[in-house]
Amino acid sequence: MTLHGLQSDSGALDTASVEEIISAAASEWLPSPGRVLLVIPDGTRTCPMDALFPLLYRHIAPRSSVFNVLVALGTHPPMPQDMILQRVGISPQQRARLYPKASFHNHSWKDPAALARVGRLKAAEIKRITDGMFEMDVEVTVNRMVLEHDLVILCGPVFPHEVVGFSGGNKYLFPGIAGGQIIDFFHWLGAVITNLAVIGRKHTPVRKVVDMAASLVPAARRAFCMVVRDGGLAGFFAGEPEEAWSEAADLSSRIHIVCMPRSYHTVLSCAPSMYDDLWTGGKCMYKLEPVVADGGTLIIYAPHITEVSVTHGAHLLRIGYHVRDFFLKQWNEYKDFPWGVLAHSTHVKGAGTWENGVETPRINVVLATGIPEHVCRRINLGYMDVSRLRISDYEGRENEGVLCVRKAGEILYRPAASAGGRSADK
């Protein structure tokens, strides 16, 4: 299988070059008409899907007998049809006239009728992959649409990621269109290893779990993996998911990781509007946790966020946000909660200790959002009155130990001593 791809460490790829890659890949992947399932990201990932979709359809749909598009929601809420069409850059009128083969679908992770079992990761394999941290069977379920297609094409961006190291590739299957058990398992595995030890690392136990689960999918798998910079494409790779992702992750490590000259006692992390609850807005913590000094404060600034989690809010209101060892050292009390929820909780709270009934987080996480103060206190996070916060008060003060990031959530900030990445002035 040929790996098609282009990259640029500066500037953006032109449309003609990207289309040439898509055309070459389509010719190789579909020598005869087949049933195609295109898996795309939801609105919480930055990528020019609106510019890419017409190109994908132009070259893939004529070679397909069926052309379905499935939104990789994971456990996120479903997207209305008009939002899906907006995501792929077409109007309802254009859909009927120019894209007649295309049918658009949301993944439904909790609906048993929407899922199919494709196998099991055995305890011995899990023990080997996790270096003995876990030893248990894990059932692997995925959206049953993959069983109804000959070719599954995974299409999405690659960024540093708190659970798996770098996003993209087979992650659009797991958790993108997966069932609950496999989602919960590998998110908790990532949380036990911790964000600081995983994020921005290419080879992680979690990635091994994701790739092993993907190998159980019976349909042929291919991927378009992209690296996004300033809204354009710095890299675009087509091929086997593992190979295309590997190239994209290498490029992402150079573009999306910024090495800072110092740590900061105060960080203002501004959430873009694509994060509409704390479940997704938590990324503004994960990407900046490494540069917050011990005892420092990270403020998530998001006036538009009014909910903890659309999907998992009830669980989070019960358990709150805590460091990892809070759960591990009281495991019998918390083991029956969804492990993915526990993982999110400890990722947002960050590193810390739980000793003799006392929780000591390494840093203080404060919400300057539309979430009321009493809810912040209930879930064990700090509160700041968002109406009194001025972003300008935090800007231009790096030498004082104050950092402001205007669009947080995708670029990883690390201390300069960390390997990889680019310096802050580039």
CSV table of C-alpha atoms in Angstrom, one decimal:
chain,number,residue,atom,x,y,z
A,1,MET,CA,0.0,0.0,0.0
A,2,THR,CA,1.5,3.3,-1.1
A,3,LEU,CA,1.7,6.2,1.4
A,4,HIS,CA,0.8,9.4,-0.4
A,5,GLY,CA,1.6,12.7,1.3
A,6,LEU,CA,3.0,16.2,1.4
A,7,GLN,CA,4.1,18.5,4.2
A,8,SER,CA,5.4,21.9,4.8
A,9,ASP,CA,7.1,23.2,7.9
A,10,SER,CA,6.1,26.7,6.9
A,11,GLY,CA,3.1,27.8,4.8
A,12,ALA,CA,0.2,25.8,3.7
A,13,LEU,CA,-0.4,23.2,1.0
A,14,ASP,CA,-2.2,24.3,-2.1
A,15,THR,CA,-5.6,22.8,-3.0
A,16,ALA,CA,-4.3,21.2,-6.3
A,17,SER,CA,-1.6,19.3,-4.4
A,18,VAL,CA,-4.1,18.0,-1.8
A,19,GLU,CA,-6.5,17.0,-4.5
A,20,GLU,CA,-3.8,15.1,-6.3
A,21,ILE,CA,-3.2,13.0,-3.2
A,22,ILE,CA,-6.9,12.3,-2.8
A,23,SER,CA,-7.2,11.3,-6.5
A,24,ALA,CA,-4.2,9.0,-6.3
A,25,ALA,CA,-5.4,7.4,-3.1
A,26,ALA,CA,-9.0,6.9,-4.4
A,27,SER,CA,-7.6,5.1,-7.5
A,28,GLU,CA,-5.5,2.7,-5.4
A,29,TRP,CA,-8.1,2.1,-2.7
A,30,LEU,CA,-11.1,1.6,-5.0
A,31,PRO,CA,-10.0,-0.3,-8.1
A,32,SER,CA,-13.7,-1.4,-8.4
A,33,PRO,CA,-16.9,0.0,-7.0
A,34,GLY,CA,-17.3,-0.6,-3.2
A,35,ARG,CA,-19.3,0.5,-0.3
A,36,VAL,CA,-17.5,3.4,1.4
A,37,LEU,CA,-17.9,4.8,4.9
A,38,LEU,CA,-16.2,8.1,5.4
A,39,VAL,CA,-15.6,8.9,9.1
A,40,ILE,CA,-15.1,12.6,9.9
A,41,PRO,CA,-14.6,14.7,13.1
A,42,ASP,CA,-17.4,16.6,14.8
A,43,GLY,CA,-17.2,20.3,15.4
A,44,THR,CA,-14.7,20.1,18.4
A,45,ARG,CA,-11.7,19.6,16.1
A,46,THR,CA,-10.1,22.3,13.9
A,47,CYS,CA,-9.7,21.1,10.3
A,48,PRO,CA,-10.9,22.5,6.9
A,49,MET,CA,-13.4,19.7,6.4
A,50,ASP,CA,-15.6,22.2,4.5
A,51,ALA,CA,-12.8,22.6,1.9
A,52,LEU,CA,-11.9,18.9,1.8
A,53,PHE,CA,-15.3,17.2,1.5
A,54,PRO,CA,-16.0,18.4,-2.0
A,55,LEU,CA,-12.7,17.0,-3.1
A,56,LEU,CA,-13.2,13.7,-1.3
A,57,TYR,CA,-16.6,13.3,-2.9
A,58,ARG,CA,-15.4,14.2,-6.3
A,59,HIS,CA,-12.8,11.5,-6.4
A,60,ILE,CA,-14.3,8.8,-4.1
A,61,ALA,CA,-18.1,8.9,-4.7
A,62,PRO,CA,-17.8,8.0,-8.5
A,63,ARG,CA,-15.8,4.9,-7.5
A,64,SER,CA,-18.3,3.8,-4.8
A,65,SER,CA,-21.6,2.0,-4.9
A,66,VAL,CA,-22.5,3.4,-1.5
A,67,PHE,CA,-21.1,6.6,0.1
A,68,ASN,CA,-22.0,7.2,3.7
A,69,VAL,CA,-20.5,9.8,6.1
A,70,LEU,CA,-20.4,9.0,9.8
A,71,VAL,CA,-19.5,11.7,12.4
A,72,ALA,CA,-17.0,10.4,14.9
A,73,LEU,CA,-18.7,11.8,18.0
A,74,GLY,CA,-17.2,9.5,20.6
A,75,THR,CA,-19.5,10.3,23.5
A,76,HIS,CA,-20.2,13.8,22.4
A,77,PRO,CA,-23.8,14.9,21.6
A,78,PRO,CA,-25.2,14.3,18.1
A,79,MET,CA,-24.9,17.0,15.5
A,80,PRO,CA,-28.1,18.2,13.8
A,81,GLN,CA,-28.1,17.6,10.0
A,82,ASP,CA,-27.7,21.3,9.2
A,83,MET,CA,-24.6,21.5,11.4
A,84,ILE,CA,-23.2,18.4,9.7
A,85,LEU,CA,-23.8,20.0,6.3
A,86,GLN,CA,-22.1,23.2,7.5
A,87,ARG,CA,-19.2,21.1,8.8
A,88,VAL,CA,-18.6,19.7,5.3
A,89,GLY,CA,-19.2,23.0,3.5
A,90,ILE,CA,-22.4,22.3,1.6
A,91,SER,CA,-26.0,23.6,1.7
A,92,PRO,CA,-29.1,21.5,1.7
A,93,GLN,CA,-29.7,22.5,-1.9
A,94,GLN,CA,-26.2,21.5,-2.9
A,95,ARG,CA,-26.5,18.2,-1.1
A,96,ALA,CA,-29.4,17.1,-3.3
A,97,ARG,CA,-28.0,18.5,-6.5
A,98,LEU,CA,-24.3,17.9,-6.3
A,99,TYR,CA,-23.9,15.2,-3.7
A,100,PRO,CA,-26.7,12.7,-4.3
A,101,LYS,CA,-24.8,9.7,-3.1
A,102,ALA,CA,-23.8,11.2,0.2
A,103,SER,CA,-25.8,10.2,3.3
A,104,PHE,CA,-24.9,11.7,6.7
A,105,HIS,CA,-25.1,9.9,10.1
A,106,ASN,CA,-24.2,10.5,13.8
A,107,HIS,CA,-22.5,7.9,15.8
A,108,SER,CA,-24.5,6.6,18.8
A,109,TRP,CA,-22.2,5.2,21.5
A,110,LYS,CA,-25.0,4.1,23.9
A,111,ASP,CA,-27.5,2.5,21.5
A,112,PRO,CA,-26.9,-1.2,21.5
A,113,ALA,CA,-28.7,-1.5,18.2
A,114,ALA,CA,-26.1,0.9,16.6
A,115,LEU,CA,-23.2,-1.2,17.8
A,116,ALA,CA,-21.6,-4.5,16.8
A,117,ARG,CA,-19.0,-6.6,18.7
A,118,VAL,CA,-15.9,-7.2,16.6
A,119,GLY,CA,-13.8,-9.0,19.2
A,120,ARG,CA,-12.1,-8.9,22.5
A,121,LEU,CA,-8.7,-7.7,23.7
A,122,LYS,CA,-7.6,-10.5,26.0
A,123,ALA,CA,-6.3,-10.0,29.5
A,124,ALA,CA,-2.8,-11.3,28.6
A,125,GLU,CA,-2.6,-8.8,25.7
A,126,ILE,CA,-3.7,-6.0,27.9
A,127,LYS,CA,-1.1,-6.9,30.6
A,128,ARG,CA,1.6,-6.9,28.0
A,129,ILE,CA,0.6,-3.6,26.3
A,130,THR,CA,0.2,-1.8,29.7
A,131,ASP,CA,3.3,-3.2,31.3
A,132,GLY,CA,1.2,-5.0,33.9
A,133,MET,CA,-0.9,-2.0,35.0
A,134,PHE,CA,-4.1,-3.8,33.9
A,135,GLU,CA,-4.9,-7.4,33.3
A,136,MET,CA,-8.5,-7.8,32.1
A,137,ASP,CA,-10.5,-8.7,29.0
A,138,VAL,CA,-11.9,-5.7,27.1
A,139,GLU,CA,-14.9,-6.1,24.8
A,140,VAL,CA,-14.5,-4.2,21.5
A,141,THR,CA,-17.7,-2.8,20.0
A,142,VAL,CA,-17.9,-0.3,17.1
A,143,ASN,CA,-20.7,1.3,15.1
A,144,ARG,CA,-22.2,-1.5,13.1
A,145,MET,CA,-22.0,0.6,9.9
A,146,VAL,CA,-18.4,-0.6,9.6
A,147,LEU,CA,-19.7,-4.1,9.0
A,148,GLU,CA,-21.9,-2.9,6.2
A,149,HIS,CA,-19.1,-1.3,4.1
A,150,ASP,CA,-16.1,-2.6,2.2
A,151,LEU,CA,-13.9,0.4,2.9
A,152,VAL,CA,-13.7,2.6,6.0
A,153,ILE,CA,-11.9,5.9,5.4
A,154,LEU,CA,-10.8,7.8,8.5
A,155,CYS,CA,-10.4,11.5,7.9
A,156,GLY,CA,-9.3,14.0,10.5
A,157,PRO,CA,-6.5,16.1,12.1
A,158,VAL,CA,-3.7,15.1,14.3
A,159,PHE,CA,-2.9,17.1,17.4
A,160,PRO,CA,-1.1,16.3,20.7
A,161,HIS,CA,-3.7,14.5,22.9
A,162,GLU,CA,-4.0,13.9,26.6
A,163,VAL,CA,-5.2,10.3,26.5
A,164,VAL,CA,-3.4,8.7,23.6
A,165,GLY,CA,-0.4,11.0,22.9
A,166,PHE,CA,-1.4,12.3,19.5
A,167,SER,CA,-4.9,12.2,18.2
A,168,GLY,CA,-6.0,11.0,14.7
A,169,GLY,CA,-5.6,7.8,12.8
A,170,ASN,CA,-7.4,4.8,14.4
A,171,LYS,CA,-8.6,7.1,17.1
A,172,TYR,CA,-11.4,8.0,14.7
A,173,LEU,CA,-12.6,4.4,15.3
A,174,PHE,CA,-11.8,4.2,19.0
A,175,PRO,CA,-13.3,6.2,20.6
A,176,GLY,CA,-14.7,8.0,17.5
A,177,ILE,CA,-17.3,5.4,16.6
A,178,ALA,CA,-16.9,2.9,19.4
A,179,GLY,CA,-19.0,1.5,22.3
A,180,GLY,CA,-18.7,2.2,25.9
A,181,GLN,CA,-16.3,-0.4,27.4
A,182,ILE,CA,-13.4,0.1,25.1
A,183,ILE,CA,-13.8,3.9,25.4
A,184,ASP,CA,-13.9,3.8,29.2
A,185,PHE,CA,-10.9,1.4,29.4
A,186,PHE,CA,-8.4,3.2,27.4
A,187,HIS,CA,-9.3,6.6,28.7
A,188,TRP,CA,-8.8,5.4,32.3
A,189,LEU,CA,-5.5,3.8,31.2
A,190,GLY,CA,-4.4,7.2,29.9
A,191,ALA,CA,-5.5,8.9,33.1
A,192,VAL,CA,-3.6,6.4,35.3
A,193,ILE,CA,-0.4,7.1,33.3
A,194,THR,CA,-1.3,10.8,33.5
A,195,ASN,CA,-1.6,13.6,31.1
A,196,LEU,CA,1.9,14.9,31.8
A,197,ALA,CA,3.4,11.5,30.9
A,198,VAL,CA,1.3,10.9,27.8
A,199,ILE,CA,0.5,14.1,25.9
A,200,GLY,CA,2.7,14.8,22.9
A,201,ARG,CA,4.3,11.4,23.1
A,202,LYS,CA,4.0,9.3,19.9
A,203,HIS,CA,4.4,5.8,21.3
A,204,THR,CA,2.1,5.1,24.3
A,205,PRO,CA,0.4,2.1,25.7
A,206,VAL,CA,-3.0,3.8,24.9
A,207,ARG,CA,-2.1,4.1,21.2
A,208,LYS,CA,-1.2,0.4,21.2
A,209,VAL,CA,-4.6,-0.4,22.6
A,210,VAL,CA,-6.3,1.7,20.0
A,211,ASP,CA,-4.4,0.2,17.2
A,212,MET,CA,-5.0,-3.3,18.4
A,213,ALA,CA,-8.7,-2.7,18.7
A,214,ALA,CA,-8.7,-1.3,15.2
A,215,SER,CA,-7.1,-4.5,13.9
A,216,LEU,CA,-10.3,-6.3,14.8
A,217,VAL,CA,-12.4,-4.3,12.4
A,218,PRO,CA,-13.2,-6.6,9.4
A,219,ALA,CA,-13.5,-3.9,6.8
A,220,ALA,CA,-10.5,-2.5,5.0
A,221,ARG,CA,-9.2,0.7,6.7
A,222,ARG,CA,-7.5,3.7,5.1
A,223,ALA,CA,-6.9,7.2,6.4
A,224,PHE,CA,-6.4,10.8,5.4
A,225,CYS,CA,-4.5,12.3,8.3
A,226,MET,CA,-3.9,16.0,8.2
A,227,VAL,CA,-1.9,18.5,10.2
A,228,VAL,CA,-3.6,21.9,10.5
A,229,ARG,CA,-1.8,25.2,11.0
A,230,ASP,CA,-3.6,28.6,11.0
A,231,GLY,CA,-6.7,27.0,9.4
A,232,GLY,CA,-4.7,25.6,6.4
A,233,LEU,CA,-3.0,22.3,5.9
A,234,ALA,CA,0.6,22.0,6.8
A,235,GLY,CA,0.5,18.3,6.0
A,236,PHE,CA,-1.8,15.8,4.3
A,237,PHE,CA,-1.1,12.0,4.3
A,238,ALA,CA,-3.1,9.1,2.8
A,239,GLY,CA,-2.6,5.4,3.3
A,240,GLU,CA,-2.9,2.7,6.0
A,241,PRO,CA,-4.1,4.4,9.2
A,242,GLU,CA,-1.0,3.5,11.2
A,243,GLU,CA,1.4,4.8,8.5
A,244,ALA,CA,-0.5,8.0,7.6
A,245,TRP,CA,-0.9,8.8,11.3
A,246,SER,CA,2.8,8.2,12.0
A,247,GLU,CA,3.8,10.8,9.4
A,248,ALA,CA,1.2,13.3,10.6
A,249,ALA,CA,2.2,12.8,14.3
A,250,ASP,CA,5.9,13.5,13.4
A,251,LEU,CA,4.9,16.8,11.8
A,252,SER,CA,2.4,17.7,14.5
A,253,SER,CA,5.2,17.3,17.1
A,254,ARG,CA,7.2,20.0,15.3
A,255,ILE,CA,4.2,22.4,14.7
A,256,HIS,CA,1.8,21.9,17.6
A,257,ILE,CA,4.3,21.7,20.5
A,258,VAL,CA,5.7,25.0,21.8
A,259,CYS,CA,8.6,25.0,24.2
A,260,MET,CA,8.4,27.9,26.7
A,261,PRO,CA,11.5,29.4,28.3
A,262,ARG,CA,10.0,29.1,31.8
A,263,SER,CA,7.1,28.0,33.9
A,264,TYR,CA,4.3,30.4,34.9
A,265,HIS,CA,2.5,30.9,38.2
A,266,THR,CA,-0.6,32.1,36.4
A,267,VAL,CA,-2.0,30.9,33.1
A,268,LEU,CA,-5.1,32.3,31.4
A,269,SER,CA,-6.3,29.6,28.9
A,270,CYS,CA,-9.0,31.0,26.6
A,271,ALA,CA,-11.4,28.4,25.2
A,272,PRO,CA,-12.7,28.8,21.7
A,273,SER,CA,-16.4,28.5,21.0
A,274,MET,CA,-16.1,25.0,19.5
A,275,TYR,CA,-15.8,23.8,23.1
A,276,ASP,CA,-19.4,24.1,24.4
A,277,ASP,CA,-19.0,22.4,27.8
A,278,LEU,CA,-16.3,21.7,30.3
A,279,TRP,CA,-16.0,18.1,29.0
A,280,THR,CA,-14.5,19.5,25.8
A,281,GLY,CA,-13.2,22.7,27.2
A,282,GLY,CA,-11.0,20.7,29.6
A,283,LYS,CA,-8.5,20.6,26.7
A,284,CYS,CA,-7.6,24.1,27.7
A,285,MET,CA,-6.1,22.6,30.8
A,286,TYR,CA,-4.4,19.6,29.3
A,287,LYS,CA,-2.4,21.5,26.8
A,288,LEU,CA,-1.1,24.0,29.3
A,289,GLU,CA,-0.7,22.0,32.5
A,290,PRO,CA,3.0,21.3,31.7
A,291,VAL,CA,4.0,25.0,31.9
A,292,VAL,CA,2.1,25.9,35.1
A,293,ALA,CA,4.5,26.1,38.0
A,294,ASP,CA,4.0,24.0,41.2
A,295,GLY,CA,1.4,25.8,43.3
A,296,GLY,CA,0.3,28.0,40.3
A,297,THR,CA,-3.1,28.7,38.9
A,298,LEU,CA,-4.6,27.9,35.5
A,299,ILE,CA,-7.8,29.8,34.6
A,300,ILE,CA,-10.1,28.4,32.0
A,301,TYR,CA,-11.7,31.5,30.4
A,302,ALA,CA,-14.9,30.5,28.6
A,303,PRO,CA,-17.9,32.8,29.1
A,304,HIS,CA,-19.9,30.7,26.6
A,305,ILE,CA,-19.6,27.5,28.6
A,306,THR,CA,-22.5,27.0,31.0
A,307,GLU,CA,-22.5,23.2,31.5
A,308,VAL,CA,-20.1,20.7,33.0
A,309,SER,CA,-21.0,18.1,30.4
A,310,VAL,CA,-24.0,17.6,28.2
A,311,THR,CA,-23.6,13.9,28.2
A,312,HIS,CA,-21.9,13.1,31.6
A,313,GLY,CA,-22.9,16.0,33.8
A,314,ALA,CA,-24.9,13.9,36.3
A,315,HIS,CA,-21.9,11.7,37.1
A,316,LEU,CA,-19.5,14.6,37.4
A,317,LEU,CA,-21.8,16.5,39.7
A,318,ARG,CA,-21.7,13.4,42.0
A,319,ILE,CA,-17.9,12.7,41.9
A,320,GLY,CA,-16.5,16.1,41.2
A,321,TYR,CA,-12.9,16.7,39.9
A,322,HIS,CA,-10.0,15.1,41.7
A,323,VAL,CA,-6.4,14.0,41.3
A,324,ARG,CA,-5.8,10.4,40.1
A,325,ASP,CA,-4.8,9.0,43.5
A,326,PHE,CA,-8.1,10.2,45.0
A,327,PHE,CA,-9.8,7.5,42.9
A,328,LEU,CA,-7.1,4.9,43.0
A,329,LYS,CA,-6.8,4.9,46.8
A,330,GLN,CA,-10.6,4.7,47.2
A,331,TRP,CA,-11.1,2.4,44.2
A,332,ASN,CA,-13.9,0.3,45.8
A,333,GLU,CA,-16.0,3.5,46.1
A,334,TYR,CA,-15.5,4.7,42.6
A,335,LYS,CA,-14.8,1.7,40.4
A,336,ASP,CA,-18.4,1.4,39.3
A,337,PHE,CA,-18.6,4.9,37.8
A,338,PRO,CA,-17.8,5.1,34.1
A,339,TRP,CA,-14.0,5.0,33.8
A,340,GLY,CA,-14.1,7.6,31.0
A,341,VAL,CA,-15.7,10.0,33.4
A,342,LEU,CA,-13.1,9.3,36.1
A,343,ALA,CA,-10.4,9.9,33.5
A,344,HIS,CA,-11.9,13.3,32.5
A,345,SER,CA,-12.2,14.3,36.1
A,346,THR,CA,-8.5,13.7,36.9
A,347,HIS,CA,-7.3,15.1,33.6
A,348,VAL,CA,-9.0,18.4,34.4
A,349,LYS,CA,-7.8,18.5,38.0
A,350,GLY,CA,-4.3,17.6,37.0
A,351,ALA,CA,-1.4,15.9,38.9
A,352,GLY,CA,-1.4,15.7,42.7
A,353,THR,CA,-1.5,13.5,45.7
A,354,TRP,CA,-4.1,12.0,48.1
A,355,GLU,CA,-2.6,11.1,51.4
A,356,ASN,CA,-4.3,10.4,54.7
A,357,GLY,CA,-7.6,11.8,53.4
A,358,VAL,CA,-6.0,15.0,52.2
A,359,GLU,CA,-6.0,15.9,48.5
A,360,THR,CA,-3.2,18.1,47.3
A,361,PRO,CA,-3.4,19.1,43.6
A,362,ARG,CA,-0.1,20.3,42.0
A,363,ILE,CA,-1.9,23.4,40.6
A,364,ASN,CA,-5.1,25.2,41.1
A,365,VAL,CA,-7.7,25.0,38.3
A,366,VAL,CA,-10.2,27.9,38.2
A,367,LEU,CA,-13.2,28.3,36.0
A,368,ALA,CA,-14.1,31.7,34.6
A,369,THR,CA,-17.1,30.5,32.7
A,370,GLY,CA,-20.9,30.6,32.7
A,371,ILE,CA,-21.0,27.8,35.3
A,372,PRO,CA,-22.3,29.2,38.6
A,373,GLU,CA,-20.1,29.5,41.6
A,374,HIS,CA,-22.0,26.9,43.7
A,375,VAL,CA,-21.5,24.3,40.9
A,376,CYS,CA,-17.8,25.0,40.7
A,377,ARG,CA,-17.5,24.5,44.5
A,378,ARG,CA,-19.6,21.4,44.3
A,379,ILE,CA,-17.3,19.8,41.7
A,380,ASN,CA,-14.1,20.8,43.5
A,381,LEU,CA,-12.9,23.4,41.1
A,382,GLY,CA,-12.1,27.1,41.7
A,383,TYR,CA,-14.4,29.9,40.6
A,384,MET,CA,-13.8,33.4,39.2
A,385,ASP,CA,-16.4,35.9,38.2
A,386,VAL,CA,-16.1,35.9,34.4
A,387,SER,CA,-17.7,39.4,34.2
A,388,ARG,CA,-14.8,40.9,36.1
A,389,LEU,CA,-12.0,39.3,34.1
A,390,ARG,CA,-10.2,41.3,31.4
A,391,ILE,CA,-8.0,39.3,29.1
A,392,SER,CA,-5.8,42.3,28.6
A,393,ASP,CA,-4.8,42.2,32.3
A,394,TYR,CA,-3.0,38.9,31.6
A,395,GLU,CA,-1.3,39.7,28.3
A,396,GLY,CA,2.3,40.7,27.8
A,397,ARG,CA,3.4,39.6,31.3
A,398,GLU,CA,5.4,36.5,30.5
A,399,ASN,CA,8.4,38.0,32.3
A,400,GLU,CA,6.3,38.3,35.4
A,401,GLY,CA,5.3,34.6,35.3
A,402,VAL,CA,1.9,35.3,33.7
A,403,LEU,CA,0.9,33.6,30.4
A,404,CYS,CA,-2.2,34.3,28.3
A,405,VAL,CA,-3.1,31.9,25.5
A,406,ARG,CA,-5.9,33.4,23.3
A,407,LYS,CA,-6.9,30.2,21.6
A,408,ALA,CA,-6.2,27.2,23.8
A,409,GLY,CA,-7.0,23.5,23.5
A,410,GLU,CA,-4.9,22.3,20.5
A,411,ILE,CA,-1.3,23.6,20.9
A,412,LEU,CA,0.7,21.9,23.6
A,413,TYR,CA,2.9,24.1,25.7
A,414,ARG,CA,6.0,22.5,27.4
A,415,PRO,CA,8.9,23.7,29.4
A,416,ALA,CA,12.0,24.3,27.2
A,417,ALA,CA,13.8,21.3,28.8
A,418,SER,CA,11.3,18.9,27.2
A,419,ALA,CA,12.2,17.1,24.0
A,420,GLY,CA,10.7,18.1,20.7
A,421,GLY,CA,8.5,21.0,19.6
A,422,ARG,CA,9.5,24.5,18.5
A,423,SER,CA,10.6,27.5,20.6
A,424,ALA,CA,7.9,30.1,21.6
A,425,ASP,CA,9.4,32.8,19.3
A,426,LYS,CA,8.9,30.7,16.1
